[in-house]
Short mmCIF file of C-alpha atoms in Angstrom, two decimals:
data_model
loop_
_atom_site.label_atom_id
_atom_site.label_comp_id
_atom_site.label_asym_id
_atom_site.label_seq_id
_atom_site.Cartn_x
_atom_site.Cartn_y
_atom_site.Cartn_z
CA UNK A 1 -38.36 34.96 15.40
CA UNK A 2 -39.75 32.73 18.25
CA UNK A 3 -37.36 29.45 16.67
CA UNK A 4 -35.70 27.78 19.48
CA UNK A 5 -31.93 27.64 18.89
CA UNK A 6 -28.06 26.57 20.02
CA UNK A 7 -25.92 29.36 19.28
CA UNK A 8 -22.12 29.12 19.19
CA UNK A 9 -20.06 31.89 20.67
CA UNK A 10 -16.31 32.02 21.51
CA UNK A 11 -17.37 34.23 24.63
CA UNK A 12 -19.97 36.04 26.06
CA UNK A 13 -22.20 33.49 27.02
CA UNK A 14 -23.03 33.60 30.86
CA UNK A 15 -25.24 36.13 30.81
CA UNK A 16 -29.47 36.86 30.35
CA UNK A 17 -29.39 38.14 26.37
CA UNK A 18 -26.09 37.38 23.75
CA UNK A 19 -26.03 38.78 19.97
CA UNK A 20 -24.56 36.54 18.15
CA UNK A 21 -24.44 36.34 14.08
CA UNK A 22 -27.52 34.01 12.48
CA UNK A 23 -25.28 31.34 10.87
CA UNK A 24 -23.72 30.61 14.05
CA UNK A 25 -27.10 29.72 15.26
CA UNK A 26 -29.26 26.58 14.73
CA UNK A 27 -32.34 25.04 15.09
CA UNK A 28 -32.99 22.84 18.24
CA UNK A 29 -34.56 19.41 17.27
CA UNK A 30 -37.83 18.74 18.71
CA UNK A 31 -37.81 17.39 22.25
CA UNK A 32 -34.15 18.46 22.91
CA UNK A 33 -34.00 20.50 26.48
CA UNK A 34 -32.35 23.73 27.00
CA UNK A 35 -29.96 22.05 28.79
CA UNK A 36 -29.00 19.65 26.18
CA UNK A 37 -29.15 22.05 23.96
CA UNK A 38 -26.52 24.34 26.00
CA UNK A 39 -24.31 21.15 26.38
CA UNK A 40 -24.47 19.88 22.71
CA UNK A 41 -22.51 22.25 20.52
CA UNK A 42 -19.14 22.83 21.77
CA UNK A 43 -18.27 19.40 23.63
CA UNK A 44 -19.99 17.04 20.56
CA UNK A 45 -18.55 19.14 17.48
CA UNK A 46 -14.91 19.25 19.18
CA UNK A 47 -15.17 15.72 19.43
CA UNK A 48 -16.87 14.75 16.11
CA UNK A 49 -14.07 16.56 14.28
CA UNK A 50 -11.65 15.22 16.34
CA UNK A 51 -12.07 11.93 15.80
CA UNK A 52 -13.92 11.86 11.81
CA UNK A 53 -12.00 14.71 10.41
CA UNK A 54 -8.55 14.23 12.15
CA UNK A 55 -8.83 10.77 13.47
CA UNK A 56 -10.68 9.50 10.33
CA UNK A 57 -11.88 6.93 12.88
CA UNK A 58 -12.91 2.95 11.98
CA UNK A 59 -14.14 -0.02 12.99
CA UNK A 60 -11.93 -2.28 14.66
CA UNK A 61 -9.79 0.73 15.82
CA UNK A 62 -9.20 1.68 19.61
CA UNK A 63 -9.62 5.53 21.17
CA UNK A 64 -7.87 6.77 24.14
CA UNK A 65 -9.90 9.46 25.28
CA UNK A 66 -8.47 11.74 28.33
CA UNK A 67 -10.57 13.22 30.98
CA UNK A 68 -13.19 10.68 29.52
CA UNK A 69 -15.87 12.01 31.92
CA UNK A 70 -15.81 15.60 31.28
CA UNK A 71 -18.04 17.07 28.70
CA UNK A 72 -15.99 16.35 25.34
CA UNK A 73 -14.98 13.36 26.27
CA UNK A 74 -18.70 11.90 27.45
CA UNK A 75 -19.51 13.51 23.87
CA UNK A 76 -16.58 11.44 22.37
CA UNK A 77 -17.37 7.59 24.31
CA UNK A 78 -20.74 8.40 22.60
CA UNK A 79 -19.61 9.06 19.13
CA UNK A 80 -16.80 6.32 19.46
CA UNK A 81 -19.75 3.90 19.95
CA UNK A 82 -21.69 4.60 16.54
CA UNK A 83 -18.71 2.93 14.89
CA UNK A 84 -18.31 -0.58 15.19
CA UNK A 85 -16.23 -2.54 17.36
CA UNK A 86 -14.04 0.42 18.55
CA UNK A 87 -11.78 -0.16 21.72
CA UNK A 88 -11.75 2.64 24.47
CA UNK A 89 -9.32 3.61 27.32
CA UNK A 90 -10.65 6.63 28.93
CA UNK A 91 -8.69 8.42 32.12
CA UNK A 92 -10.49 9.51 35.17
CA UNK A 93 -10.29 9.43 38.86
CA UNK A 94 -11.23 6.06 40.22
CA UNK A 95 -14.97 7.08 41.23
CA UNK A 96 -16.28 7.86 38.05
CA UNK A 97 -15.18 4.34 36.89
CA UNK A 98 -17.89 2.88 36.90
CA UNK A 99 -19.80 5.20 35.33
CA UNK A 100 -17.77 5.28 32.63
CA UNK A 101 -17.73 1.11 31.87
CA UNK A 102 -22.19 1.76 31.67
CA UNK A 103 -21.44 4.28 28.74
CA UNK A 104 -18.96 2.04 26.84
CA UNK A 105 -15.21 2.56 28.08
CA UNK A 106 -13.50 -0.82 27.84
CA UNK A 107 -10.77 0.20 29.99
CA UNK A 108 -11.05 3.06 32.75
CA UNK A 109 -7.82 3.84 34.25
CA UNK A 110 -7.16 5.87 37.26
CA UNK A 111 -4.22 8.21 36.13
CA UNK A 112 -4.17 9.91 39.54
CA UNK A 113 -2.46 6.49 40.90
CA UNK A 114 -1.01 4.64 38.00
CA UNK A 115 1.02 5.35 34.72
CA UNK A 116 -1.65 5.48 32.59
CA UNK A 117 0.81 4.87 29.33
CA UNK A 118 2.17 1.52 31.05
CA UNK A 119 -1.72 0.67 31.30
CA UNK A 120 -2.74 0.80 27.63
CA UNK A 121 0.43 -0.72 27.57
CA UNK A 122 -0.39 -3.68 28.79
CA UNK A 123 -3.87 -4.31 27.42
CA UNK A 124 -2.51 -3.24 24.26
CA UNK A 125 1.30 -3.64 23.41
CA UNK A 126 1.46 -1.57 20.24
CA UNK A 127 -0.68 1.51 21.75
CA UNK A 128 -3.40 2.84 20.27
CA UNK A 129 -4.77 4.18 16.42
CA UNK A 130 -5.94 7.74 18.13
CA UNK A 131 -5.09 9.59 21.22
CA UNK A 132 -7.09 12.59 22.38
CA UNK A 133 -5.23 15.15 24.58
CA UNK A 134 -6.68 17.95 26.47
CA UNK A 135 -3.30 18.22 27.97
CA UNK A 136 -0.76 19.00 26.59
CA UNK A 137 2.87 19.47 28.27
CA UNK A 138 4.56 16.16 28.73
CA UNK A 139 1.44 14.40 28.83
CA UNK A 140 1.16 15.28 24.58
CA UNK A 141 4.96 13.28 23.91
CA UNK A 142 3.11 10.57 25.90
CA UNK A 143 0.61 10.51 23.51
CA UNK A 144 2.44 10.49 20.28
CA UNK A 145 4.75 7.37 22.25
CA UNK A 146 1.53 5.53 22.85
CA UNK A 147 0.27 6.02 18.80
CA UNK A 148 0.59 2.49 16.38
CA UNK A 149 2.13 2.88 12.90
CA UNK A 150 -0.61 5.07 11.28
CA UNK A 151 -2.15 6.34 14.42
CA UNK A 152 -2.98 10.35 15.10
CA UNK A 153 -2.62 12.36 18.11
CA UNK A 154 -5.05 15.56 18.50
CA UNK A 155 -4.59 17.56 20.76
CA UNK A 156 -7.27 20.47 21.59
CA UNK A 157 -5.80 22.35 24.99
CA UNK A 158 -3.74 22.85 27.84
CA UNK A 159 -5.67 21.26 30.58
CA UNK A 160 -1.83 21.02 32.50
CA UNK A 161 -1.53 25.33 32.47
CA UNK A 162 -4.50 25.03 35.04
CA UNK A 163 -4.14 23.23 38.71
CA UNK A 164 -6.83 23.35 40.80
CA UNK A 165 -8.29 26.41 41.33
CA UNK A 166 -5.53 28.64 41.59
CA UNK A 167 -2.90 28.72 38.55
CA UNK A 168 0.47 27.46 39.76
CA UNK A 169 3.10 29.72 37.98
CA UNK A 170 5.75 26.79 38.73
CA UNK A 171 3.43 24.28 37.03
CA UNK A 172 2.74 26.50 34.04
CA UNK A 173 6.37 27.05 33.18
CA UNK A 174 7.13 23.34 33.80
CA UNK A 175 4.51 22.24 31.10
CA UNK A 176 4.82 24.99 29.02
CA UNK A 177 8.96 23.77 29.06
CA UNK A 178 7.67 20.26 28.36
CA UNK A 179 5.40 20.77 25.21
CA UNK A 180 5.69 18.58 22.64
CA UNK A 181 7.95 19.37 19.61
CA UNK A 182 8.33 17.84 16.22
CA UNK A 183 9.70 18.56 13.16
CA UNK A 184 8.09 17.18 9.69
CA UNK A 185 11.42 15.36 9.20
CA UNK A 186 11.13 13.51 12.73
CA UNK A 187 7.42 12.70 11.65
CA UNK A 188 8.80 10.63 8.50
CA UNK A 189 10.58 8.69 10.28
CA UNK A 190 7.42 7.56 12.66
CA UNK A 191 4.29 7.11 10.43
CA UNK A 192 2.63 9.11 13.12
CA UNK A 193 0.32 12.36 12.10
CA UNK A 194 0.17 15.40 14.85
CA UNK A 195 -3.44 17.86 14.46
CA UNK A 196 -4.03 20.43 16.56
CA UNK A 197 -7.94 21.26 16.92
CA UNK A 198 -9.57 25.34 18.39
CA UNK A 199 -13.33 25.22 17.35
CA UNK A 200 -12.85 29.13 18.67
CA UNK A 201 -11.01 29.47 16.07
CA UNK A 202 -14.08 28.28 12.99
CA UNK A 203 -15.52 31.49 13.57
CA UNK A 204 -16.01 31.78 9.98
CA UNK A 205 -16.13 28.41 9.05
CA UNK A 206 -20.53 28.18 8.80
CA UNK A 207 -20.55 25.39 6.08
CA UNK A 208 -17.92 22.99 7.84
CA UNK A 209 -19.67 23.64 11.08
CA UNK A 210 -22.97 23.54 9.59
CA UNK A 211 -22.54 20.30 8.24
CA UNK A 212 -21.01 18.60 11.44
CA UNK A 213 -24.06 20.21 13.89
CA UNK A 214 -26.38 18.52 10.68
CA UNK A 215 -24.55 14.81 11.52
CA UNK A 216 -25.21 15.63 14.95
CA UNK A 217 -28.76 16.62 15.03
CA UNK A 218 -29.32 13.19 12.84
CA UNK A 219 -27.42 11.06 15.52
CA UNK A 220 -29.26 12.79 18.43
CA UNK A 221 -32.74 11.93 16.54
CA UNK A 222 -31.73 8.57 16.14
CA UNK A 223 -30.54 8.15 19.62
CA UNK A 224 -27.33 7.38 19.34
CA UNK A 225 -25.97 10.64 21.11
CA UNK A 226 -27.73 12.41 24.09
CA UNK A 227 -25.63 14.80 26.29
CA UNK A 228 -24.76 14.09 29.42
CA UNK A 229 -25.69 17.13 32.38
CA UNK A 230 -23.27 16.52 35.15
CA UNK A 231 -25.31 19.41 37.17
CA UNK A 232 -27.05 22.78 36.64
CA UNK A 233 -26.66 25.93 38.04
CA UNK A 234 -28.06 29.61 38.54
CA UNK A 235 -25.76 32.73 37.52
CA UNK A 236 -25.43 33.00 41.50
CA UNK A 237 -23.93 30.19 42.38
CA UNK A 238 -21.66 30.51 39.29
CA UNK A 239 -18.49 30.03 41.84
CA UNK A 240 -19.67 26.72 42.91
CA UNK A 241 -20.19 25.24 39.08
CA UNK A 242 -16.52 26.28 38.24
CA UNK A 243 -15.04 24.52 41.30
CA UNK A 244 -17.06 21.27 40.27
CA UNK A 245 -15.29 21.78 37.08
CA UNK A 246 -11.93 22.92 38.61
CA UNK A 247 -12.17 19.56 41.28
CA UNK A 248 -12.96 17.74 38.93
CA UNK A 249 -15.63 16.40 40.34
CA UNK A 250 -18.09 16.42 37.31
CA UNK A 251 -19.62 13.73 34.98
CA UNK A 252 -20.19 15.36 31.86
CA UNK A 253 -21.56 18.79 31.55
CA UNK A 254 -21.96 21.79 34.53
CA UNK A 255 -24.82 24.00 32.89
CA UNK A 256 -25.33 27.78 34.02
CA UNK A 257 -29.07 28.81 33.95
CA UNK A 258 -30.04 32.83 34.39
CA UNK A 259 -31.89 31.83 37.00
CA UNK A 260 -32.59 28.91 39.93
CA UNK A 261 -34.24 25.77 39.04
CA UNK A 262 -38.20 25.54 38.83
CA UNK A 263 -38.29 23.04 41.81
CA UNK A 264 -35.72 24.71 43.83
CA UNK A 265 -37.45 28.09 43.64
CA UNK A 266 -40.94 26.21 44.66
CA UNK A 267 -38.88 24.66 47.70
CA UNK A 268 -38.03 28.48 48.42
CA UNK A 269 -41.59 29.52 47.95
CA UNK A 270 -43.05 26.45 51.01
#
């Protein structure tokens, strides 16, 4: 009673009080914010498994890391960099370029006005060792195309299914037509592996998760990861943190706070 704590839920979460089971709780490390706190769990242990468990990631390898400034894949530059000399291509719009080269991506590329394949391409004829898609639809066969001998693709959701703010029913059916498909026979043939990643769906799972938040809360005392708050917001302005999400316009995390900033409300008070 009285610990501070990051709790994992699959839902439920924007509002004052949540219930959740104890050993999907844990302890906040000393100094950690709230707001770190809030943005640490989900985004860092998709992307820890991702690329350790699946990805089994090295030195000397090379990462290409889709929406690389949203909140898993800020979590996953960071993790990418506590192994040595690892190569990363991260997508994003062309503004949040150079924000990405200060945390550590070798090669930003603007996939809203180039062929982002043909990129990597370039800089790196035979691909890539790990691809991380948020994607899916056609963007996922790019991805396995784009893998070396050896390499894996994860893939961990259907960023495609939603346009903007409003779904597009046309666009839905059009990715959901183009999903990737392969059969283990096909995958002989390639030397390629295919994982598919839901930490929704580790409900049960306390040890495995246990032990990943552990490696986290180790690399966040050292240092070596910190998460990245794009913005924060009050429950009534909820609206306006989902269409910085849904415009894309974020660099890492959009927080939601029961109530308005301390220096906002003081602002209010004068």
């Amino acid at each position: 009673v009285g610990d501070k704590v990051m709790v994992l839920a699959r839902s439920g979460l924007w509002q004052e009080v949540v219930n959740v089971p104890a050993g999907q709780t844990f302890p906040m490390p000393e100094g950690m914010s709230f707001e770190e706190a809030a943005a640490l769990l989900v985004n860092y242990i998709t992307a820890y498994m991702i690329l350790f468990d699946f990805g089994n990631l090295r030195p000397n390898q090379s990462v290409l890391i889709h929406m690389a400034a949203g909140g898993v894949g800020t979590a996953a530059i960071q993790l990418c960099k506590t192994v040595e000399n690892v190569t990363i291509f991260g997508t994003a719009s062309a503004s949040k370029h150079d924000s990405l080269k200060e945390s550590g991506v070798a090669h930003p590329i603007d996939y809203r006005t180039m062929d982002y394949a043909e990129e990597v391409r370039k800089i790196s004829p035979k691909g890539v060792d790990i691809v991380l898609d948020p994607l899916g639809g056609s963007d996922t066969s790019k991805a396995f195309n784009l893998l070396k001998p050896m390499g894996k693709l994860i893939t961990y959701g259907v960023a495609n299914l939603l346009t903007g703010q409003k779904k597009n029913l046309m666009a839905m059916a059009k990715t959901w037509w183009n999903q990737f498909s392969i059969n283990a026979l096909q995958l002989l043939h390639h030397n390629k592996a295919v994982c598919g990643y839901h930490l929704g769906y580790m409900d049960e799972e306390y040890e495995l998760v246990g032990g990943v938040v552990a490696k986290l809360i180790n690399l966040y005392n050292q240092g070596k990861i910190k998460p990245k708050i794009d913005s924060v917001w009050p429950f009534d302005q909820v609206a306006d943190a989902m269409r910085q999400m849904q415009e894309k316009k974020n660099v890492g995390k959009v927080i939601l706070v029961p109530e308005a900033p301390k220096e906002e409300s003081k602002k209010e008070e004068n």
